[in-house]
């Protein structure tokens, strides 16, 4: 999952990014609306954390522009303002949720996951495939009730495949969900390495990760 954080307060942006990365999300950080627009022009996000007060334009202006062009990406607004009118205005413009500063990082994490589940076919935090059980919130998995030892990115990759189980997910889509712009030194072929590691950890079991050359990868259970 990839999230865009639009926040000009460096300490807040870094704290949010650190928390979300630990939860398995790839994060890009923009400190103004102009930078956020540049990111949105080239990258698709599963959610956006958007501050209202930004140095070049209000976050609500960016939100309004997004909705006007048909961009339905879930947006969670951050605000230091306590006015009910301000909150109502943001929701009426198309915000999906909001948090008032200061906030608990755990609540932000939970609210973002709730927004993304709302958009996804899979509504539960836990995903299963045969003997494999995966928790998106905890980034943990068990195979035949035995814990799997997974790195954060291995767990994130497994979660992405499981949310689209039976479907082919392209290498580029997996890459975009694992790595942010700051990871530009990591090549697309890194996905092959992580897939190989997952296959090894899922063996022996009926759960398979199939490569479809030129298309991507599919996770499924052997009959």
Coordinates of C-alpha atoms in Angstrom, one line a residue:
X1 CA 0.0 0.0 0.0
X2 CA 1.3 3.4 -0.9
X3 CA 0.3 6.6 1.0
X4 CA 0.9 10.3 0.2
X5 CA 1.4 12.5 3.2
X6 CA 0.9 16.3 2.5
X7 CA 2.1 18.1 5.5
X8 CA 4.5 21.1 5.8
X9 CA 5.4 20.5 9.5
X10 CA 8.5 18.4 9.2
X11 CA 8.2 16.8 12.6
X12 CA 4.6 15.8 12.1
X13 CA 5.2 14.4 8.6
X14 CA 8.2 12.4 9.7
X15 CA 6.4 10.9 12.7
X16 CA 3.4 9.9 10.5
X17 CA 5.7 8.4 7.8
X18 CA 7.7 6.4 10.4
X19 CA 4.6 5.0 11.9
X20 CA 3.0 4.1 8.6
X21 CA 6.2 2.5 7.2
X22 CA 6.4 0.3 10.3
X23 CA 2.9 -0.8 9.4
X24 CA 4.0 -1.8 6.0
X25 CA 3.0 1.2 3.9
X26 CA 5.2 3.0 1.4
X27 CA 5.1 6.7 2.1
X28 CA 5.8 9.8 0.0
X29 CA 5.9 13.1 1.7
X30 CA 5.0 16.5 0.1
X31 CA 5.4 19.7 2.0
X32 CA 3.1 21.8 -0.2
X33 CA 0.2 21.4 -2.7
X34 CA 2.5 22.0 -5.7
X35 CA 4.7 19.0 -4.8
X36 CA 1.6 16.9 -4.0
X37 CA 0.2 17.6 -7.4
X38 CA 3.5 16.5 -9.0
X39 CA 3.4 13.2 -7.1
X40 CA -0.3 12.7 -8.0
X41 CA 0.5 13.3 -11.7
X42 CA 2.8 10.2 -11.8
X43 CA 1.7 7.9 -9.0
X44 CA -1.5 6.3 -7.8
X45 CA -2.1 6.1 -4.0
X46 CA -4.3 4.0 -1.8
X47 CA -4.8 6.9 0.6
X48 CA -3.8 10.5 1.2
X49 CA -3.1 12.2 4.6
X50 CA -3.7 15.9 3.8
X51 CA -3.1 18.9 6.1
X52 CA -5.5 21.8 5.7
X53 CA -3.0 24.6 6.3
X54 CA -0.2 24.5 3.7
X55 CA 2.2 27.2 2.6
X56 CA 1.1 27.6 -1.0
X57 CA -2.6 26.7 -1.0
X58 CA -5.1 25.2 1.5
X59 CA -5.4 21.4 1.5
X60 CA -9.1 21.8 0.9
X61 CA -8.2 23.4 -2.5
X62 CA -6.2 20.3 -3.5
X63 CA -9.0 18.1 -2.3
X64 CA -11.5 20.1 -4.4
X65 CA -9.3 19.8 -7.5
X66 CA -8.9 16.1 -7.0
X67 CA -12.7 15.4 -6.7
X68 CA -13.4 17.7 -9.6
X69 CA -11.2 15.6 -11.9
X70 CA -12.7 12.4 -10.7
X71 CA -10.0 11.3 -8.3
X72 CA -11.7 9.2 -5.6
X73 CA -8.6 8.3 -3.6
X74 CA -9.5 8.2 0.1
X75 CA -8.4 11.4 1.9
X76 CA -7.9 11.9 5.6
X77 CA -7.7 15.5 6.6
X78 CA -5.5 16.8 9.4
X79 CA -6.4 20.1 11.0
X80 CA -5.3 22.1 14.0
X81 CA -8.6 24.0 13.8
X82 CA -11.5 23.1 16.1
X83 CA -14.3 24.8 14.2
X84 CA -17.2 22.5 13.3
X85 CA -17.8 24.6 10.2
X86 CA -14.3 23.8 9.0
X87 CA -14.7 20.1 9.4
X88 CA -18.1 20.1 7.8
X89 CA -16.7 22.1 4.8
X90 CA -13.9 19.5 4.3
X91 CA -16.3 16.6 4.5
X92 CA -18.7 18.3 2.0
X93 CA -15.8 18.9 -0.4
X94 CA -15.1 15.1 -0.4
X95 CA -12.9 14.3 2.5
X96 CA -13.4 10.8 3.8
X97 CA -12.3 11.4 7.4
X98 CA -10.4 13.9 9.6
X99 CA -8.2 14.1 12.7
X100 CA -7.6 17.1 14.9
X101 CA -4.0 17.8 15.9
X102 CA -2.5 16.6 18.1
X103 CA -3.5 13.0 17.5
X104 CA -2.5 9.5 18.5
X105 CA -0.4 7.9 15.7
X106 CA -2.2 4.6 16.3
X107 CA -5.6 6.2 15.6
X108 CA -4.3 7.7 12.3
X109 CA -3.0 4.2 11.3
X110 CA -6.3 2.6 12.2
X111 CA -8.4 5.2 10.4
X112 CA -6.3 4.9 7.3
X113 CA -6.7 1.2 7.2
X114 CA -10.5 1.6 7.7
X115 CA -10.6 4.0 4.7
X116 CA -8.7 1.6 2.5
X117 CA -10.8 -1.4 3.6
X118 CA -13.9 0.6 2.7
X119 CA -12.6 0.9 -0.9
X120 CA -11.5 -2.7 -1.1
X121 CA -13.4 -5.9 -1.8
X122 CA -11.8 -7.5 1.3
X123 CA -13.4 -5.7 4.3
X124 CA -11.8 -7.7 7.1
X125 CA -8.3 -7.1 8.5
X126 CA -7.5 -10.8 8.3
X127 CA -7.2 -12.6 5.0
X128 CA -7.0 -16.4 4.6
X129 CA -6.0 -18.7 1.8
X130 CA -6.2 -22.4 2.8
X131 CA -3.9 -22.9 5.7
X132 CA -2.4 -19.4 5.4
X133 CA -3.8 -16.6 7.6
X134 CA -2.6 -13.0 7.3
X135 CA -3.2 -10.0 9.5
X136 CA -2.8 -6.7 7.7
X137 CA -2.7 -4.6 10.8
X138 CA -0.1 -6.7 12.6
X139 CA 1.8 -7.7 9.4
X140 CA 1.9 -11.2 10.7
X141 CA 1.0 -14.6 9.1
X142 CA 0.6 -18.2 10.1
X143 CA 0.8 -21.3 8.0
X144 CA -0.9 -24.3 9.4
X145 CA -1.2 -22.3 12.7
X146 CA 2.6 -21.9 12.8
X147 CA 4.0 -18.3 12.7
X148 CA 5.8 -17.3 9.5
X149 CA 9.0 -15.3 10.0
X150 CA 8.5 -12.4 7.6
X151 CA 10.3 -9.1 7.1
X152 CA 8.1 -6.0 6.9
X153 CA 8.4 -5.9 3.1
X154 CA 7.8 -9.6 2.7
X155 CA 4.7 -9.3 4.8
X156 CA 3.5 -6.2 2.8
X157 CA 4.0 -8.1 -0.5
X158 CA 2.2 -11.1 0.8
X159 CA -0.7 -8.9 1.9
X160 CA -0.9 -7.3 -1.5
X161 CA -1.0 -10.7 -3.3
X162 CA -3.6 -12.1 -0.8
X163 CA -5.9 -9.1 -1.3
X164 CA -6.0 -10.0 -5.0
X165 CA -5.8 -13.8 -4.6
X166 CA -6.5 -15.7 -7.8
X167 CA -5.7 -12.5 -9.8
X168 CA -2.5 -11.6 -11.6
X169 CA -0.8 -8.5 -10.0
X170 CA 1.8 -6.8 -12.1
X171 CA 5.4 -6.4 -11.0
X172 CA 5.0 -2.6 -11.3
X173 CA 2.0 -2.5 -9.1
X174 CA 3.7 -4.6 -6.4
X175 CA 6.8 -2.4 -6.7
X176 CA 4.7 0.8 -6.3
X177 CA 3.1 -0.6 -3.2
X178 CA 6.4 -1.6 -1.6
X179 CA 8.7 1.4 -2.4
X180 CA 8.4 5.2 -2.3
X181 CA 10.2 7.8 -4.3
X182 CA 12.9 7.9 -1.7
X183 CA 13.7 4.3 -2.6
X184 CA 14.7 5.2 -6.2
X185 CA 17.9 3.2 -5.9
X186 CA 15.9 0.0 -5.6
X187 CA 15.2 -1.6 -9.0
X188 CA 12.0 -3.2 -10.2
X189 CA 13.8 -6.6 -10.2
X190 CA 13.8 -6.5 -6.4
X191 CA 10.3 -7.8 -6.6
X192 CA 11.6 -11.1 -7.9
X193 CA 13.9 -11.5 -4.9
X194 CA 11.0 -10.9 -2.5
X195 CA 8.8 -13.4 -4.4
X196 CA 11.5 -16.0 -4.2
X197 CA 11.8 -15.5 -0.4
X198 CA 8.0 -15.8 0.0
X199 CA 7.9 -19.0 -2.1
X200 CA 10.6 -20.6 0.1
X201 CA 8.8 -19.7 3.3
X202 CA 5.4 -21.0 2.0
X203 CA 7.0 -24.4 1.2
X204 CA 5.8 -27.0 1.8
X205 CA 2.1 -26.0 1.6
X206 CA -0.6 -25.9 -1.0
X207 CA -0.3 -22.2 -1.3
X208 CA 1.5 -21.2 -4.5
X209 CA 2.8 -18.0 -6.0
X210 CA 2.8 -18.3 -9.8
X211 CA 4.8 -16.2 -12.2
X212 CA 3.0 -15.3 -15.4
X213 CA 5.7 -14.0 -17.7
X214 CA 5.2 -10.4 -18.9
X215 CA 2.1 -10.1 -16.7
X216 CA 3.0 -10.5 -13.0
X217 CA 2.3 -12.8 -10.1
X218 CA -0.7 -14.7 -8.8
X219 CA -1.2 -16.4 -5.4
X220 CA -3.6 -19.4 -5.1
X221 CA -4.1 -22.7 -3.4
X222 CA -3.6 -26.0 -5.2
X223 CA -6.6 -28.2 -5.3

